[in-house]
Tab-separated table of C-alpha atoms in Angstrom:
chain	number	residue	atom	x	y	z
U	10	UNK	CA	101.173	-100.222	44.371
U	11	UNK	CA	100.789	-96.534	44.445
U	12	UNK	CA	102.154	-95.801	40.757
U	13	UNK	CA	99.894	-97.928	38.308
U	14	UNK	CA	100.333	-95.374	35.868
U	15	UNK	CA	102.212	-96.080	32.330
U	16	UNK	CA	104.605	-94.753	29.931
U	17	UNK	CA	103.477	-94.330	26.451
U	18	UNK	CA	105.730	-94.516	23.602
U	19	UNK	CA	104.423	-93.568	20.120
U	20	UNK	CA	103.501	-96.370	18.206
U	21	UNK	CA	104.062	-98.750	20.816
U	22	UNK	CA	101.615	-99.963	23.707
U	23	UNK	CA	101.956	-98.321	27.272
U	24	UNK	CA	104.642	-99.774	29.441
U	25	UNK	CA	104.410	-99.691	33.238
U	26	UNK	CA	106.155	-96.973	34.882
U	27	UNK	CA	108.008	-97.316	38.577
U	28	UNK	CA	111.285	-99.160	39.187
U	29	UNK	CA	113.419	-100.877	36.639
U	30	UNK	CA	111.488	-102.463	33.784
U	31	UNK	CA	111.863	-106.483	33.301
U	32	UNK	CA	111.660	-108.642	30.466
U	33	UNK	CA	111.930	-108.161	26.792
U	34	UNK	CA	110.343	-104.558	26.760
U	35	UNK	CA	113.209	-103.561	29.102
U	36	UNK	CA	115.608	-104.005	26.115
U	37	UNK	CA	113.248	-102.252	23.405
U	38	UNK	CA	114.588	-99.084	21.533
U	39	UNK	CA	111.516	-97.407	23.151
U	40	UNK	CA	112.452	-97.649	26.505
U	41	UNK	CA	116.123	-96.086	25.622
U	42	UNK	CA	114.226	-93.165	24.322
U	43	UNK	CA	112.744	-91.975	27.290
U	44	UNK	CA	112.769	-88.579	28.989
U	45	UNK	CA	114.881	-89.005	32.159
U	46	UNK	CA	115.897	-86.569	34.585
U	47	UNK	CA	116.470	-83.414	32.275
U	48	UNK	CA	117.419	-85.220	28.754
U	49	UNK	CA	115.181	-86.208	25.762
U	50	UNK	CA	116.355	-88.355	23.076
U	51	UNK	CA	113.263	-88.328	21.003
U	52	UNK	CA	109.468	-87.810	20.845
U	53	UNK	CA	107.974	-89.659	23.757
U	54	UNK	CA	104.768	-88.853	25.907
U	55	UNK	CA	105.267	-89.472	29.680
U	56	UNK	CA	101.954	-90.094	31.552
U	57	UNK	CA	101.797	-90.502	35.328
U	58	UNK	CA	104.210	-89.825	38.198
U	59	UNK	CA	108.172	-90.414	38.324
U	60	UNK	CA	109.688	-93.415	39.159
U	61	UNK	CA	109.364	-94.974	42.581
U	62	UNK	CA	112.672	-94.214	43.815
U	63	UNK	CA	114.139	-91.149	42.479
U	64	UNK	CA	117.754	-92.349	43.151
U	65	UNK	CA	116.997	-95.174	41.041
U	66	UNK	CA	118.472	-95.121	37.463
U	67	UNK	CA	116.041	-97.521	35.251
U	68	UNK	CA	117.815	-99.268	32.720
U	69	UNK	CA	116.165	-97.120	29.899
U	70	UNK	CA	117.943	-93.873	31.418
U	71	UNK	CA	121.099	-95.623	31.756
U	72	UNK	CA	121.200	-96.853	27.987
U	73	UNK	CA	119.765	-93.545	26.715
U	74	UNK	CA	122.498	-91.392	28.834
U	75	UNK	CA	125.447	-93.397	27.422
U	76	UNK	CA	124.068	-92.865	23.886
U	77	UNK	CA	123.563	-89.420	24.500
U	78	UNK	CA	127.197	-89.031	25.969
U	79	UNK	CA	129.007	-90.590	23.055
U	80	UNK	CA	127.000	-89.160	20.395
U	81	UNK	CA	128.886	-85.760	20.695
U	82	UNK	CA	132.516	-86.882	20.454
U	83	UNK	CA	134.537	-85.407	17.763
U	84	UNK	CA	136.723	-87.549	15.352
U	85	UNK	CA	140.346	-86.770	15.869
U	86	UNK	CA	140.924	-86.097	12.184
U	87	UNK	CA	137.730	-84.621	11.011
U	88	UNK	CA	135.458	-81.677	12.089
U	89	UNK	CA	132.652	-84.530	12.396
U	90	UNK	CA	131.217	-86.220	15.349
U	91	UNK	CA	131.540	-90.077	15.878
U	92	UNK	CA	127.741	-90.011	15.306
U	93	UNK	CA	127.853	-88.481	12.035
U	94	UNK	CA	130.720	-90.754	10.797
U	95	UNK	CA	128.493	-93.608	12.070
U	96	UNK	CA	131.589	-94.835	14.170
U	97	UNK	CA	129.092	-94.979	16.919
U	98	UNK	CA	125.457	-95.401	16.686
U	99	UNK	CA	122.495	-96.204	19.317
U	100	UNK	CA	122.608	-99.924	18.450
U	101	UNK	CA	126.510	-99.920	19.599
U	102	UNK	CA	125.607	-98.997	23.094
U	103	UNK	CA	124.337	-102.285	25.517
U	104	UNK	CA	123.638	-102.017	29.206
U	105	UNK	CA	123.420	-104.598	31.461
U	106	UNK	CA	122.423	-104.301	35.297
U	107	UNK	CA	124.908	-106.337	37.550
U	108	UNK	CA	123.940	-105.115	40.832
U	109	UNK	CA	121.664	-102.778	42.567
U	110	UNK	CA	121.841	-99.252	40.942
U	111	UNK	CA	125.171	-100.551	39.147
U	112	UNK	CA	125.394	-101.046	35.312
U	113	UNK	CA	127.826	-102.899	32.608
U	114	UNK	CA	128.084	-100.309	29.830
U	115	UNK	CA	129.410	-101.999	26.728
U	116	UNK	CA	130.150	-100.051	23.552
U	117	UNK	CA	130.782	-101.381	20.290
U	118	UNK	CA	132.208	-98.767	17.590
U	119	UNK	CA	133.150	-99.274	13.847
U	120	UNK	CA	136.094	-97.528	12.713
U	121	UNK	CA	135.512	-95.767	9.447
U	122	UNK	CA	138.040	-98.034	7.526
U	123	UNK	CA	139.596	-101.500	8.384
U	124	UNK	CA	143.296	-100.150	8.910
U	125	UNK	CA	142.319	-96.968	10.905
U	126	UNK	CA	145.193	-95.780	12.662
U	127	UNK	CA	143.084	-93.586	15.304
U	128	UNK	CA	141.064	-96.745	16.379
U	129	UNK	CA	142.837	-96.644	19.787
U	130	UNK	CA	142.531	-92.723	20.023
U	131	UNK	CA	138.770	-93.158	19.477
U	132	UNK	CA	138.229	-96.025	22.090
U	133	UNK	CA	140.279	-93.656	24.560
U	134	UNK	CA	137.962	-90.937	23.821
U	135	UNK	CA	134.924	-93.117	24.426
U	136	UNK	CA	136.096	-94.285	27.680
U	137	UNK	CA	137.084	-90.971	29.061
U	138	UNK	CA	133.810	-89.230	28.177
U	139	UNK	CA	131.608	-92.024	29.421
U	140	UNK	CA	133.917	-92.231	32.636
U	141	UNK	CA	133.514	-88.519	33.160
U	142	UNK	CA	129.638	-88.158	32.324
U	143	UNK	CA	127.862	-91.126	33.335
U	144	UNK	CA	125.820	-90.097	36.300
U	145	UNK	CA	125.521	-93.630	37.874
U	146	UNK	CA	127.740	-96.544	39.033
U	147	UNK	CA	129.181	-98.411	35.985
U	148	UNK	CA	131.612	-100.702	34.632
U	149	UNK	CA	133.084	-99.909	30.960
U	150	UNK	CA	133.914	-102.319	28.380
U	151	UNK	CA	134.671	-100.841	25.039
U	152	UNK	CA	135.387	-102.824	21.885
U	153	UNK	CA	135.891	-102.477	18.180
U	154	UNK	CA	132.754	-104.095	16.105
U	155	UNK	CA	133.960	-107.744	15.240
U	156	UNK	CA	135.755	-107.701	11.953
U	157	UNK	CA	135.793	-104.015	11.263
U	158	UNK	CA	139.647	-103.443	12.101
U	159	UNK	CA	142.668	-104.991	11.098
U	160	UNK	CA	144.326	-105.206	14.754
U	161	UNK	CA	140.908	-105.186	16.807
U	162	UNK	CA	142.082	-107.646	19.449
U	163	UNK	CA	145.016	-105.862	20.208
U	164	UNK	CA	143.480	-102.580	20.415
U	165	UNK	CA	140.594	-103.668	22.471
U	166	UNK	CA	143.116	-105.063	24.849
U	167	UNK	CA	144.694	-101.400	24.969
U	168	UNK	CA	141.405	-99.780	25.328
U	169	UNK	CA	140.157	-102.005	28.142
U	170	UNK	CA	143.347	-101.850	30.392
U	171	UNK	CA	143.155	-99.696	33.065
U	172	UNK	CA	147.096	-99.032	33.409
U	173	UNK	CA	147.595	-98.396	29.748
U	174	UNK	CA	144.833	-95.873	29.809
U	175	UNK	CA	145.976	-94.012	32.615
U	176	UNK	CA	149.271	-93.988	31.145
U	177	UNK	CA	148.039	-92.593	27.911
U	178	UNK	CA	146.357	-89.820	29.732
U	179	UNK	CA	149.332	-88.950	31.340
U	180	UNK	CA	150.790	-88.016	27.986
U	181	UNK	CA	150.279	-83.877	27.519
U	182	UNK	CA	150.048	-84.412	23.767
U	183	UNK	CA	147.714	-87.359	23.873
U	184	UNK	CA	145.508	-85.755	26.943
U	185	UNK	CA	145.212	-82.424	24.585
U	186	UNK	CA	143.842	-84.325	21.752
U	187	UNK	CA	141.178	-86.440	24.074
U	188	UNK	CA	140.281	-83.288	25.567
U	189	UNK	CA	139.475	-81.622	22.041
U	190	UNK	CA	137.662	-84.796	21.018
U	191	UNK	CA	135.473	-84.959	24.252
U	192	UNK	CA	134.665	-81.225	24.860
U	193	UNK	CA	131.157	-80.431	24.261
U	194	UNK	CA	130.665	-77.889	21.305
U	195	UNK	CA	129.792	-74.461	22.630
């Protein structure tokens, strides 16, 4: 193989570079903190050449990119981001490869209170921002973390129903609120 170089992540052994990582190291937090195609989420030293296929999005970059996208979504009621309120964290994102260059992105968010009236709106914001910003083919599943909301089953059905999401985004008032939450700060 022409690329026998490695990625060295601070505090961890070097991991092979080239193509999609396999095995348990593919799911490690270190892989999620890689510098990939123009964004960086933590201190990482890259040693070696680029991935063997530049069009290929490795698992690590898919996970990191999804985390980066949702961290800046603002809460509909407060001036904080969802990350600042701990509604979303790096650990709430799961990515599974489901085909060649296609991923299943699963988000499990935690409302601030068990009776949060804006949980559906937060789920809608997560879905809209990820649909717009993920740079690879994907399927999305968004859920409220188990046991963290009084009506989690109903909300999970709503935010994963394409027809309900489309209908919600046709409402101009709701669309304006979503746009305010997902627009990047200047």
